[in-house]
PDB file of C-alpha atoms in Angstrom:
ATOM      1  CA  UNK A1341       0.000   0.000   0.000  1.00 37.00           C
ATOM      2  CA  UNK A1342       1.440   3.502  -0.759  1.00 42.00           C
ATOM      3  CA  UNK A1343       0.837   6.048   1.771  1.00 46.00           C
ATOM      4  CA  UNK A1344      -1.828   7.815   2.395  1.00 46.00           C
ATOM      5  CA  UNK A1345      -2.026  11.319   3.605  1.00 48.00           C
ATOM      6  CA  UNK A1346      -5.458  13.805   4.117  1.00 45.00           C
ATOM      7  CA  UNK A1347      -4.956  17.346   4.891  1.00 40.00           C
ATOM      8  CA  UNK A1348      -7.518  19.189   6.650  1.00 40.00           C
ATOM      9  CA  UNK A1349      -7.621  22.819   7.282  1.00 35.00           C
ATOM     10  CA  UNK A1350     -10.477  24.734   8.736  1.00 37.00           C
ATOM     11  CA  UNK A1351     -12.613  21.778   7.759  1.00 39.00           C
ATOM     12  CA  UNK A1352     -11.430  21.935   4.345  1.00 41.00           C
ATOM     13  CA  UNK A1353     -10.273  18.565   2.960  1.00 41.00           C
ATOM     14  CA  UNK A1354      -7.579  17.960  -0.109  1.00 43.00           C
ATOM     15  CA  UNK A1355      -7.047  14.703  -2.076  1.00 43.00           C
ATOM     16  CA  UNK A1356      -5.061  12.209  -0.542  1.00 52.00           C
ATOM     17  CA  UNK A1357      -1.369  13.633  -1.480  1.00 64.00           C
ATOM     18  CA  UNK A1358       2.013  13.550   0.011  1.00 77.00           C
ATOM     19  CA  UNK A1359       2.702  16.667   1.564  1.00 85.00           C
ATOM     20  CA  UNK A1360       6.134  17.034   1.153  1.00 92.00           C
ATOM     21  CA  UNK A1361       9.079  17.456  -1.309  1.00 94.00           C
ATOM     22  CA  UNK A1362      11.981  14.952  -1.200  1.00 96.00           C
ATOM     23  CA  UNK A1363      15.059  17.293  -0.805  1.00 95.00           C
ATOM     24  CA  UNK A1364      17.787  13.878  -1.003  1.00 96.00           C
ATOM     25  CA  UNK A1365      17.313  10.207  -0.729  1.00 97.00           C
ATOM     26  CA  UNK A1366      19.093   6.613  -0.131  1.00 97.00           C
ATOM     27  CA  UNK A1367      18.296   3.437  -0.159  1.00 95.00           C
ATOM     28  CA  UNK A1368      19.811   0.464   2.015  1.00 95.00           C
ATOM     29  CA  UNK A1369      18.069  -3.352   1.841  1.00 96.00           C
ATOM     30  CA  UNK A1370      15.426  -2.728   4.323  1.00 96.00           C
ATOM     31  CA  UNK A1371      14.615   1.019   4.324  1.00 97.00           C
ATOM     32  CA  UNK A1372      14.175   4.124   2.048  1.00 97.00           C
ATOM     33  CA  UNK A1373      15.448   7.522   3.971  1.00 97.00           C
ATOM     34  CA  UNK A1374      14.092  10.043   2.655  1.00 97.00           C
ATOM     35  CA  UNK A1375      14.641  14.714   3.793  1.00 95.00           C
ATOM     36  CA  UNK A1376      11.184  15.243   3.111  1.00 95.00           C
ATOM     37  CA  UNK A1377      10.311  18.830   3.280  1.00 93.00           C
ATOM     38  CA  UNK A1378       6.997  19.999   4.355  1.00 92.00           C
ATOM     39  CA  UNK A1379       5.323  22.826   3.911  1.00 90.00           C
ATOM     40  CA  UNK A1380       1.521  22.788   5.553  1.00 90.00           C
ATOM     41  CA  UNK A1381      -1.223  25.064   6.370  1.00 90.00           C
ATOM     42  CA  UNK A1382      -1.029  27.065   9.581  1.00 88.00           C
ATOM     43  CA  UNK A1383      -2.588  25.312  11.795  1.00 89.00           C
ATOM     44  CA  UNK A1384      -2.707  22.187  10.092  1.00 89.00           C
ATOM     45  CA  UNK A1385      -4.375  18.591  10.717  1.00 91.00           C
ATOM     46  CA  UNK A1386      -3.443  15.459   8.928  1.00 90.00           C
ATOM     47  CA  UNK A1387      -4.454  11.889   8.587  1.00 91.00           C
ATOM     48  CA  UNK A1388      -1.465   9.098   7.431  1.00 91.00           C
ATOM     49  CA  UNK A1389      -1.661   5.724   7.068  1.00 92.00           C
ATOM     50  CA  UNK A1390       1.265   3.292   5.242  1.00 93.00           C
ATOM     51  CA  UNK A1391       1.666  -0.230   5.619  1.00 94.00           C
ATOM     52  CA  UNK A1392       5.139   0.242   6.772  1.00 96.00           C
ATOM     53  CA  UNK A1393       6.580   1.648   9.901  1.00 97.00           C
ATOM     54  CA  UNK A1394       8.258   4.533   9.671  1.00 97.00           C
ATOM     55  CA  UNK A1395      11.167   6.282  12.302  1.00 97.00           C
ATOM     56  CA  UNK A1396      10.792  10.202  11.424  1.00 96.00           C
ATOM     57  CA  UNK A1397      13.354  12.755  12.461  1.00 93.00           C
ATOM     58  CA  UNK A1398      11.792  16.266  12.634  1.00 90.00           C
ATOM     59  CA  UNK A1399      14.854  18.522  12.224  1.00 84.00           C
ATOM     60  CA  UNK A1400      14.955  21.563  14.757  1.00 76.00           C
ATOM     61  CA  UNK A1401      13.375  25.228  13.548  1.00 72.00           C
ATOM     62  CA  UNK A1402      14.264  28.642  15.084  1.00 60.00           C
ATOM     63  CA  UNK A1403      10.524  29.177  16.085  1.00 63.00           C
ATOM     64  CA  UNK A1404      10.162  24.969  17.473  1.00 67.00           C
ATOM     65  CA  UNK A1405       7.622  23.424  17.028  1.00 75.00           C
ATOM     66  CA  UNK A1406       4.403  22.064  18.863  1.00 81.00           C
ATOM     67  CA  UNK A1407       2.149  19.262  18.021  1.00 88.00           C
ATOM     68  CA  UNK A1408       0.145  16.459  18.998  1.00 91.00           C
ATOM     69  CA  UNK A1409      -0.843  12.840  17.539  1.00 92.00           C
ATOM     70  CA  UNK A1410      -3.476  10.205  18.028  1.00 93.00           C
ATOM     71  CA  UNK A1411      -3.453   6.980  16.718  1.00 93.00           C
ATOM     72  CA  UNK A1412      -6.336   5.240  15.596  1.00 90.00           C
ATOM     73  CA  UNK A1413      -6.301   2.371  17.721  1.00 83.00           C
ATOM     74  CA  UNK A1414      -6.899   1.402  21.484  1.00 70.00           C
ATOM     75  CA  UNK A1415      -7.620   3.953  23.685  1.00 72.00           C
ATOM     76  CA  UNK A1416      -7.276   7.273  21.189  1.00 79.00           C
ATOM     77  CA  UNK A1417      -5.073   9.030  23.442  1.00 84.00           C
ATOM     78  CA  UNK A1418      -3.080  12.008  22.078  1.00 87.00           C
ATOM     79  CA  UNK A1419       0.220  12.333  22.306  1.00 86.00           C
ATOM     80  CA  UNK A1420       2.934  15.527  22.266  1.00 85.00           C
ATOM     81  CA  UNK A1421       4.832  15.112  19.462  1.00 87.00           C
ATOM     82  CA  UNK A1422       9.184  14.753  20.052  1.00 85.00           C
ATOM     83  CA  UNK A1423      11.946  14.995  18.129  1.00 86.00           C
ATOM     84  CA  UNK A1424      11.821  11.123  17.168  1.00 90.00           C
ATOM     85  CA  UNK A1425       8.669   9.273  16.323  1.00 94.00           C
ATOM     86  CA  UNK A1426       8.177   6.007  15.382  1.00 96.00           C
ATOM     87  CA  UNK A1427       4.319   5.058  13.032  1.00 95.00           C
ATOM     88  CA  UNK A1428       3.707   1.437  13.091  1.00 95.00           C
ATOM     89  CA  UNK A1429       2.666   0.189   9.787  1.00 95.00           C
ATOM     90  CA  UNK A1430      -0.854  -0.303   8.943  1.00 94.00           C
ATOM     91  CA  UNK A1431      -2.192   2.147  11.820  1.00 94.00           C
ATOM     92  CA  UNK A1432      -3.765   4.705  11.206  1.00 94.00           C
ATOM     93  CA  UNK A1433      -1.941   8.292  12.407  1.00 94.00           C
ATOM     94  CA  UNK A1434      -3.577  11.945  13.155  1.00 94.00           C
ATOM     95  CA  UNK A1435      -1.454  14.776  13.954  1.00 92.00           C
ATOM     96  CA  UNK A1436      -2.383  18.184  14.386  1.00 92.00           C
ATOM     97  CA  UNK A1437      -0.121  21.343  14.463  1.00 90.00           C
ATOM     98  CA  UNK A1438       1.064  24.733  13.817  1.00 88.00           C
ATOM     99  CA  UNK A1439       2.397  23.790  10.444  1.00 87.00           C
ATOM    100  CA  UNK A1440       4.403  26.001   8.506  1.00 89.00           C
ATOM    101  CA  UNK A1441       7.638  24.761   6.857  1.00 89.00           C
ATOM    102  CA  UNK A1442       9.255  21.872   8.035  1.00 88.00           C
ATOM    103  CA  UNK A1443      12.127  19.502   7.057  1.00 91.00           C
ATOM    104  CA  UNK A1444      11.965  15.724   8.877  1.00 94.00           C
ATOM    105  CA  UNK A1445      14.459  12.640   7.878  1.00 96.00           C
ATOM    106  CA  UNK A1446      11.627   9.722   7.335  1.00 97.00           C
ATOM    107  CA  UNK A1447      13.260   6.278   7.214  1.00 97.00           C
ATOM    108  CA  UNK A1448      10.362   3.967   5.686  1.00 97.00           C
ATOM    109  CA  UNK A1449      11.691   0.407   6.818  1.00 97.00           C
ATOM    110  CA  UNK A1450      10.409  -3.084   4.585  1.00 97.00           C
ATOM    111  CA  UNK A1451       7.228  -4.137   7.248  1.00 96.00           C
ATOM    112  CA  UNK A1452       8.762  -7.833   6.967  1.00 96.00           C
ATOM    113  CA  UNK A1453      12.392  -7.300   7.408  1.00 95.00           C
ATOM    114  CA  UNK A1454      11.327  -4.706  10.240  1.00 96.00           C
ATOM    115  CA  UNK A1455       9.461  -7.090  12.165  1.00 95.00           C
ATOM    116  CA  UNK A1456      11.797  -9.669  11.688  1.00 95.00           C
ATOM    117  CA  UNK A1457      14.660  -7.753  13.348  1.00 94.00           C
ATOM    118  CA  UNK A1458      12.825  -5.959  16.073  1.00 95.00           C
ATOM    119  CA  UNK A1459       9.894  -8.908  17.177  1.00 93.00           C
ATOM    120  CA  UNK A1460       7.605  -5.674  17.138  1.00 92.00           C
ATOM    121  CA  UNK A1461       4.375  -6.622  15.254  1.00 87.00           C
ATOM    122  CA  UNK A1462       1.787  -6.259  17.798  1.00 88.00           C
ATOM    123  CA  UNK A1463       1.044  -2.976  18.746  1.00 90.00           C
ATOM    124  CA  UNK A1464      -1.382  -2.120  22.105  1.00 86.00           C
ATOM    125  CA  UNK A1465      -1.634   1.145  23.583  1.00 83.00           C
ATOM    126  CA  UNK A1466       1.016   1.120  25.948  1.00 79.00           C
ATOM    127  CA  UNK A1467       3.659   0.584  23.087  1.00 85.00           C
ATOM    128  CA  UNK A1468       1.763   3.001  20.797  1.00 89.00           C
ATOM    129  CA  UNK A1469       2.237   5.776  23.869  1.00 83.00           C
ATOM    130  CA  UNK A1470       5.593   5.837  23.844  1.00 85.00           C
ATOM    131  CA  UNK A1471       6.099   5.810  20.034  1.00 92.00           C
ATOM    132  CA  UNK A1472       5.231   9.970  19.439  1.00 89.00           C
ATOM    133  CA  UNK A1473       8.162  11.207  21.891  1.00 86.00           C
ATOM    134  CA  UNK A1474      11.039   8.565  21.838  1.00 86.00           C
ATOM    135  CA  UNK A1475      14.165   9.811  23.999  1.00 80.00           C
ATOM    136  CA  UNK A1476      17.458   7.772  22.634  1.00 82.00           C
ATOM    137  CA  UNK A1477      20.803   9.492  22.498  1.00 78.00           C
ATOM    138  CA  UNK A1478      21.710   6.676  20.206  1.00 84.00           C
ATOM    139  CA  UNK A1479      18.907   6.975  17.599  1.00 88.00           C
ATOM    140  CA  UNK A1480      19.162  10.843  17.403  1.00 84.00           C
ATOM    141  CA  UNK A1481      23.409  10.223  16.638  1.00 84.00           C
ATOM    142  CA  UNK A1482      22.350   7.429  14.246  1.00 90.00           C
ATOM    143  CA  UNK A1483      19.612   9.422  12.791  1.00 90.00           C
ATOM    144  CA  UNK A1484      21.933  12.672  12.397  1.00 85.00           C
ATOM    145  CA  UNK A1485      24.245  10.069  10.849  1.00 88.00           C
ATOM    146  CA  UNK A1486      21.674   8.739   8.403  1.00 94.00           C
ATOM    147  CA  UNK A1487      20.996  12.153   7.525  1.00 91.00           C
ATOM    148  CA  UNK A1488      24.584  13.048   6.722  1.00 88.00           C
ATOM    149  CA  UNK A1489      25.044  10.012   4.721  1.00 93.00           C
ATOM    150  CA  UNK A1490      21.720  10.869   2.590  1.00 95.00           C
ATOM    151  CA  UNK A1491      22.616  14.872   1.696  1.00 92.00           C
ATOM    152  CA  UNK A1492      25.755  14.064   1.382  1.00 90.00           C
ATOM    153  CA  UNK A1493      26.904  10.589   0.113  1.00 93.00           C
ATOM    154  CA  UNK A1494      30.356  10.066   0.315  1.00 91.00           C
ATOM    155  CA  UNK A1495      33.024   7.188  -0.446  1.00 95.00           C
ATOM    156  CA  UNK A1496      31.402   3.665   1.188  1.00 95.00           C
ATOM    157  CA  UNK A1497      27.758   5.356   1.707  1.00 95.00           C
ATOM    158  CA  UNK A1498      25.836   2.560   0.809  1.00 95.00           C
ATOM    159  CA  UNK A1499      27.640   0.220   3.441  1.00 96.00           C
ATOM    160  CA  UNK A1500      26.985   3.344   5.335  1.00 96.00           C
ATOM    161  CA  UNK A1501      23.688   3.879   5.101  1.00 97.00           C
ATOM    162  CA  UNK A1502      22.559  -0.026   5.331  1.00 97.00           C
ATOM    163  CA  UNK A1503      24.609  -0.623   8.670  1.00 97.00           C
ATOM    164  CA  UNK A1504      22.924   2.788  10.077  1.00 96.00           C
ATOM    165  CA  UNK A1505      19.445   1.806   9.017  1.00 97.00           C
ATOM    166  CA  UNK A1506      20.263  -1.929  10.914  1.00 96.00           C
ATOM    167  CA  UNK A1507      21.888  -0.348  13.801  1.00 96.00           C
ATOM    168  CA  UNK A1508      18.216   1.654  14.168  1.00 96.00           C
ATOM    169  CA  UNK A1509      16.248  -1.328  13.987  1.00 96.00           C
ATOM    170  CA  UNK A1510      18.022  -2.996  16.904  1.00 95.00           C
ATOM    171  CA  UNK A1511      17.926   0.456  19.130  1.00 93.00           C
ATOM    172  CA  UNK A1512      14.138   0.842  18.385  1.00 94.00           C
ATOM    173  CA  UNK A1513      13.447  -3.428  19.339  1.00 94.00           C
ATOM    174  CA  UNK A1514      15.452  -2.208  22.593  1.00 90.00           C
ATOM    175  CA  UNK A1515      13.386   0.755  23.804  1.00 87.00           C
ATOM    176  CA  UNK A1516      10.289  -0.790  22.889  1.00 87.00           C
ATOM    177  CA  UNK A1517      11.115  -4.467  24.120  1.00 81.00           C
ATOM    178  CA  UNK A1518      12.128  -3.166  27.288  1.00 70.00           C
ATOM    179  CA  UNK A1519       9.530  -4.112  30.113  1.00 57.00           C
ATOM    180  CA  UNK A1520       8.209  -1.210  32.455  1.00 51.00           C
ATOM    181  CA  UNK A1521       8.807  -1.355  36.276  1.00 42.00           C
ATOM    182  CA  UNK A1522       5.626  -0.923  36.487  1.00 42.00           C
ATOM    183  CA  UNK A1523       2.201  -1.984  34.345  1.00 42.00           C
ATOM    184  CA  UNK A1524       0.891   1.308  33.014  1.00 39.00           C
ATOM    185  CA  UNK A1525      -2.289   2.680  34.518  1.00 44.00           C
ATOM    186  CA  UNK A1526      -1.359   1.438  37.988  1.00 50.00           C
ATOM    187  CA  UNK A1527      -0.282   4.512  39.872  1.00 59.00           C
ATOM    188  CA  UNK A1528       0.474   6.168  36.555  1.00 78.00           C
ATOM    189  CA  UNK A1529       0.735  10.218  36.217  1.00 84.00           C
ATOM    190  CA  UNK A1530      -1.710  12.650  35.564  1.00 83.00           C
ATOM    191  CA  UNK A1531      -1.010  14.238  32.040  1.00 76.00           C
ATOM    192  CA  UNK A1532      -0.413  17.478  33.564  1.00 84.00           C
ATOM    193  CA  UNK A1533       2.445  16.521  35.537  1.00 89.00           C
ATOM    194  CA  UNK A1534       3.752  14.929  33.052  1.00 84.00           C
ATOM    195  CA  UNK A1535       3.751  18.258  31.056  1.00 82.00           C
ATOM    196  CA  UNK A1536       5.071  20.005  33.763  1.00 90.00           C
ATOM    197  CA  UNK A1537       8.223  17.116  34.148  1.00 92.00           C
ATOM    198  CA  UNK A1538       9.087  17.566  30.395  1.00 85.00           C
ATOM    199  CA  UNK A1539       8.806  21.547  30.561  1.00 88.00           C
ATOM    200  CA  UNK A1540      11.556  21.470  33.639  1.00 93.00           C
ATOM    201  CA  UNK A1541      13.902  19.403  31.914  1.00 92.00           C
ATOM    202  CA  UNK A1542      13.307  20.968  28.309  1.00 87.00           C
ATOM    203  CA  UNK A1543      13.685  25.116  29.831  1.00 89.00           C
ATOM    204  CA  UNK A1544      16.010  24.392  32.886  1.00 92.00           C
ATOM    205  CA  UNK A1545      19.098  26.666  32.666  1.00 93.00           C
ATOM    206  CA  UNK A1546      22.149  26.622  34.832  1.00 91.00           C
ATOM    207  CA  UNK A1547      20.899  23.890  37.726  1.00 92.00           C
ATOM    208  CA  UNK A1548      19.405  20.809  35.984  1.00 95.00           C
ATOM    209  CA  UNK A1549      15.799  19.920  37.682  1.00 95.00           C
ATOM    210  CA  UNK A1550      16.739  17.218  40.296  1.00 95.00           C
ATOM    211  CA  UNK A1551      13.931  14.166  41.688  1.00 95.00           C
ATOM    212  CA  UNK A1552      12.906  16.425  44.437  1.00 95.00           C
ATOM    213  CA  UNK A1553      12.068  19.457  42.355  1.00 95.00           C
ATOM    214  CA  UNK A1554      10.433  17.481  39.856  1.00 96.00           C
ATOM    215  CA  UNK A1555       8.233  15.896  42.646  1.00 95.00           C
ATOM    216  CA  UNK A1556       7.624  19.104  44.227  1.00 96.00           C
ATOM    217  CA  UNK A1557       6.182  20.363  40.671  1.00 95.00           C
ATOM    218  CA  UNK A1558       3.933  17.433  40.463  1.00 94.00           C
ATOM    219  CA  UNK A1559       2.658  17.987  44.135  1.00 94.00           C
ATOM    220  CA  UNK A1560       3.803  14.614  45.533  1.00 94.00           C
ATOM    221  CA  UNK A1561       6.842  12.404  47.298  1.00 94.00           C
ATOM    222  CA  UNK A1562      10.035  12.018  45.452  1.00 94.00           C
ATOM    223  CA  UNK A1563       9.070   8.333  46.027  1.00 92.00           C
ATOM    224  CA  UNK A1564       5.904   8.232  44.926  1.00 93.00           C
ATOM    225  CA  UNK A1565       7.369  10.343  41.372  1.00 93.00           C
ATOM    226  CA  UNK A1566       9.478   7.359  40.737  1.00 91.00           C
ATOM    227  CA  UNK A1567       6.939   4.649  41.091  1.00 90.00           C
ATOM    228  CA  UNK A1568       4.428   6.533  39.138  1.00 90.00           C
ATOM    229  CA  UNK A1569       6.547   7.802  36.339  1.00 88.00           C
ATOM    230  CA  UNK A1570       7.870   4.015  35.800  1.00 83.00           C
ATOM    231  CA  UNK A1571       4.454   3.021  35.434  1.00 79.00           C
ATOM    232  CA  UNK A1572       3.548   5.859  33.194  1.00 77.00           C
ATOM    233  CA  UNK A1573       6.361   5.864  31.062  1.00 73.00           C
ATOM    234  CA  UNK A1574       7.415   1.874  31.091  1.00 68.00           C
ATOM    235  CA  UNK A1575      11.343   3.827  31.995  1.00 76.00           C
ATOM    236  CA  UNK A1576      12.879   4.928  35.305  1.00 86.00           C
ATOM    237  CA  UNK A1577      12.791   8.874  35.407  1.00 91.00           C
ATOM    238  CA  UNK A1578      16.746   9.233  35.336  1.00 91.00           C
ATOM    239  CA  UNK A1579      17.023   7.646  32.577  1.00 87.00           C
ATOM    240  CA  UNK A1580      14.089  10.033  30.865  1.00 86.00           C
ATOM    241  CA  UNK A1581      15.757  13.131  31.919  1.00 91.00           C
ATOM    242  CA  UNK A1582      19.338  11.507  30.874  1.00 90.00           C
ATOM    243  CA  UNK A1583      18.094  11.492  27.383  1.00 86.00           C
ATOM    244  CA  UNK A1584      16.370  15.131  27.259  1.00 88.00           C
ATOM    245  CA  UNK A1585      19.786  16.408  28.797  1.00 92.00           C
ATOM    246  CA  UNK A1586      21.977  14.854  26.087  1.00 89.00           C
ATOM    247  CA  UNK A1587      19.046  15.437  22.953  1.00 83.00           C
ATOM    248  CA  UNK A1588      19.136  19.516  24.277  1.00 88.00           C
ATOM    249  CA  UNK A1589      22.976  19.250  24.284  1.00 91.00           C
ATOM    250  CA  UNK A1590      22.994  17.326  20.500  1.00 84.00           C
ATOM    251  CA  UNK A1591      20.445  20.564  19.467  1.00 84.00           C
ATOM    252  CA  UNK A1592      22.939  23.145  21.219  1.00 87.00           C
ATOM    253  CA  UNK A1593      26.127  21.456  19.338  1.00 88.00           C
ATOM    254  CA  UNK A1594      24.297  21.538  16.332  1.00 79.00           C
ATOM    255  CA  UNK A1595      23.539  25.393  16.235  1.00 77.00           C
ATOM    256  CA  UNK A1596      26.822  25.926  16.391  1.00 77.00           C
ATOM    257  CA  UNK A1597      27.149  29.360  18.411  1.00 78.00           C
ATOM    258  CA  UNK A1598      27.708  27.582  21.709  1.00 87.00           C
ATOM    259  CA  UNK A1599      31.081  27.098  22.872  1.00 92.00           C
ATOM    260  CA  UNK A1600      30.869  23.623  24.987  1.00 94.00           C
ATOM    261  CA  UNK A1601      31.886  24.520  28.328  1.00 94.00           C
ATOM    262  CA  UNK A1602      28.700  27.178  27.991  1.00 94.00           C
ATOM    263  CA  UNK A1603      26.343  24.218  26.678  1.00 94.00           C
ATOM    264  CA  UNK A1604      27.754  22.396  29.856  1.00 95.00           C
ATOM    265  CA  UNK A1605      27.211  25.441  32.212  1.00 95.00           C
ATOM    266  CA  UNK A1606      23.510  25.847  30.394  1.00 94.00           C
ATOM    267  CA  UNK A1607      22.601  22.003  31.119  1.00 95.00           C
ATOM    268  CA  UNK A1608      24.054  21.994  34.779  1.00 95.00           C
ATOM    269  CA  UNK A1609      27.169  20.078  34.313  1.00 95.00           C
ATOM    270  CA  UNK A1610      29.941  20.666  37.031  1.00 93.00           C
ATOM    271  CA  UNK A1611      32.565  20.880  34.451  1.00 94.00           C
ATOM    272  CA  UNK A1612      33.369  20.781  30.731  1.00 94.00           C
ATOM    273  CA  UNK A1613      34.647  17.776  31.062  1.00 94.00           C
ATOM    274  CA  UNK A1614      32.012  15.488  32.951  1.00 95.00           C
ATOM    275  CA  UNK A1615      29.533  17.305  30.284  1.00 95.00           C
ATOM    276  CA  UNK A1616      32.306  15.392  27.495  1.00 95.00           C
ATOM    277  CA  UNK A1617      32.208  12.291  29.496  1.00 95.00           C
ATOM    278  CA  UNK A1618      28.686  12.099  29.696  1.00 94.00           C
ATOM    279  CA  UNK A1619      28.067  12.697  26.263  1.00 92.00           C
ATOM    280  CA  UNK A1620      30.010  10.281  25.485  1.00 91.00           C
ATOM    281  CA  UNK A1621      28.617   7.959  27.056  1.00 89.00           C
ATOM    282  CA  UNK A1622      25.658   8.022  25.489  1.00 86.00           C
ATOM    283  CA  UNK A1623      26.244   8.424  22.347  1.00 83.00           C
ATOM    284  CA  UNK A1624      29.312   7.157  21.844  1.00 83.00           C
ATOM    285  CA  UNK A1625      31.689   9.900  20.617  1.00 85.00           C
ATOM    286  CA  UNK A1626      32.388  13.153  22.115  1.00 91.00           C
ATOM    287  CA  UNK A1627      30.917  16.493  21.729  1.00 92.00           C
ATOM    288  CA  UNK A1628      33.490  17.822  19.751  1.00 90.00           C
ATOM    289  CA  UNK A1629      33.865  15.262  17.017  1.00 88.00           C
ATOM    290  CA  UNK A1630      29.810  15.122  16.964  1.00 85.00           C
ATOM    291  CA  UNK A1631      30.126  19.156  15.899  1.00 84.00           C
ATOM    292  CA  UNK A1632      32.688  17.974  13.787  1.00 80.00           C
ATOM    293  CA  UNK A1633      30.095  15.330  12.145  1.00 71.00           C
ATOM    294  CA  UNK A1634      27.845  17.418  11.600  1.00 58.00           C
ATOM    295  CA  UNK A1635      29.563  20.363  10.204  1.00 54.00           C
TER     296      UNK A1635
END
């Protein structure tokens, strides 16, 4: 099935249509990556539906970005749109936003070869949840990788390109494989403490938000925050606020005006250097040769 995609603006409806241009493209055994560039009403609302599952990375704007998606299966919940998102194939997808132009990396995998690598082929709500916002150091590098490798193809790209697109299946069967602490719905969070939690660690600056002021936000224990955010979120909380801390450092790097002991200073790292080691870490190469990636 090709994809499908219905516009709606002020009640207005277009022809299905793909609503994008392809700026550069590659191909690897299992996926097609495409820089699709969008350009969509203001605000917009969309309906998208492809047989395959597809990992999209929305590249950052000046002005960001808000949105919101609801998948039409289980429970119908609606979801704020991240930086990553994964659409299963063959489910149905509405987003709504404040449209405008935006570029996104889509990487379309083969539905068989997909679930064949990752085990994912049965989707509930509680895996669907996590798939509009999904918090990886390692899939944004890969990703910013891919995207490299597809505007610019250079000598060995094609080896390049298939070993990124396989080293993103087995990150995604990871996340989503991974059993909570906790069974969602049993002591889960409200979604407005949720919202607050992601607008502390997304606009801290200088002192990163620690358990207590998080709790303290959300009008309960420290205790309590960690039990109910495992169960709401199927990952411990320091591991959630690991990933914002490193995806706002990978944004900072990537603007470019930032020297790196002020990106360390901004995301309340003691030092230059345990911001480099942490980094590191998680995404396996340090801030410097990332800025060096990318540029």
């Amino acid at each position: 099935m090709a994809q499908q995609a219905l516009i709606e603006t002020g009640g207005a409806a277009r022809a299905p249509a793909e609503p994008w241009t392809v700026l550069a493209a590659a191909a690897s055994s299992v996926a097609r990556v495409e820089l699709r560039r969008y350009e969509l009403p203001s605000p917009n609302e969309m309906w998208e539906l492809d047989d395959a599952p597809i990992l999209s990375f929305v590249m950052p704007r000046a002005e960001g970005t808000q949105g919101e998606i609801m998948f039409d299966l289980g429970d119908r919940r609606r979801h704020k749109v991240g930086r990553l998102l994964l659409r299963p194939g063959g489910i149905a997808m509405h987003s709504r936003g404040d449209g405008g132009m935006l570029d996104i990396l889509a990487c379309r995998f083969d539905p068989v070869r997909f679930a064949a690598v990752t085990g994912l082929a049965e989707w509930d709500s509680r895996r669907l949840s996590h798939c509009a916002s999904i918090h990886s150091p390692i899939l944004m590098t890969l990703a910013e990788r891919l995207k490299q490798e597809t505007v610019a193809p250079g000598f060995g790209s094609e080896m390049a390109v298939e070993a990124l697109v396989q080293l993103m299946m087995v990150e995604v069967a990871r996340l989503f494989r991974r059993k909570p602490v906790h069974e969602a719905g049993q002591g889960g969070l409200a979604p407005w403490q949720l919202a607050r939690i992601e607008e502390a660690l997304r606009s801290s600056d200088g002192e990163w938000p620690t358990t207590q002021v998080l709790a303290s936000l959300c009008g309960i224990s420290r205790s309590h925050l960690s039990r109910s955010f495992a169960a709401t979120a199927g990952a411990a909380l320091s591991d959630y606020a690991a990933a914002i801390r490193i995806e706002r450092a990978q944004d900072m790097i990537r603007g470019g005006a930032l020297p790196m002991n002020r990106i360390a200073e901004t995301l309340g790292f003691a030092t230059a250097s345990a911001f480099s080691a942490a980094f590191r870490r998680a995404t396996g190469m340090t801030p410097r040769a990332f800025r060096r990636g990318f540029h």
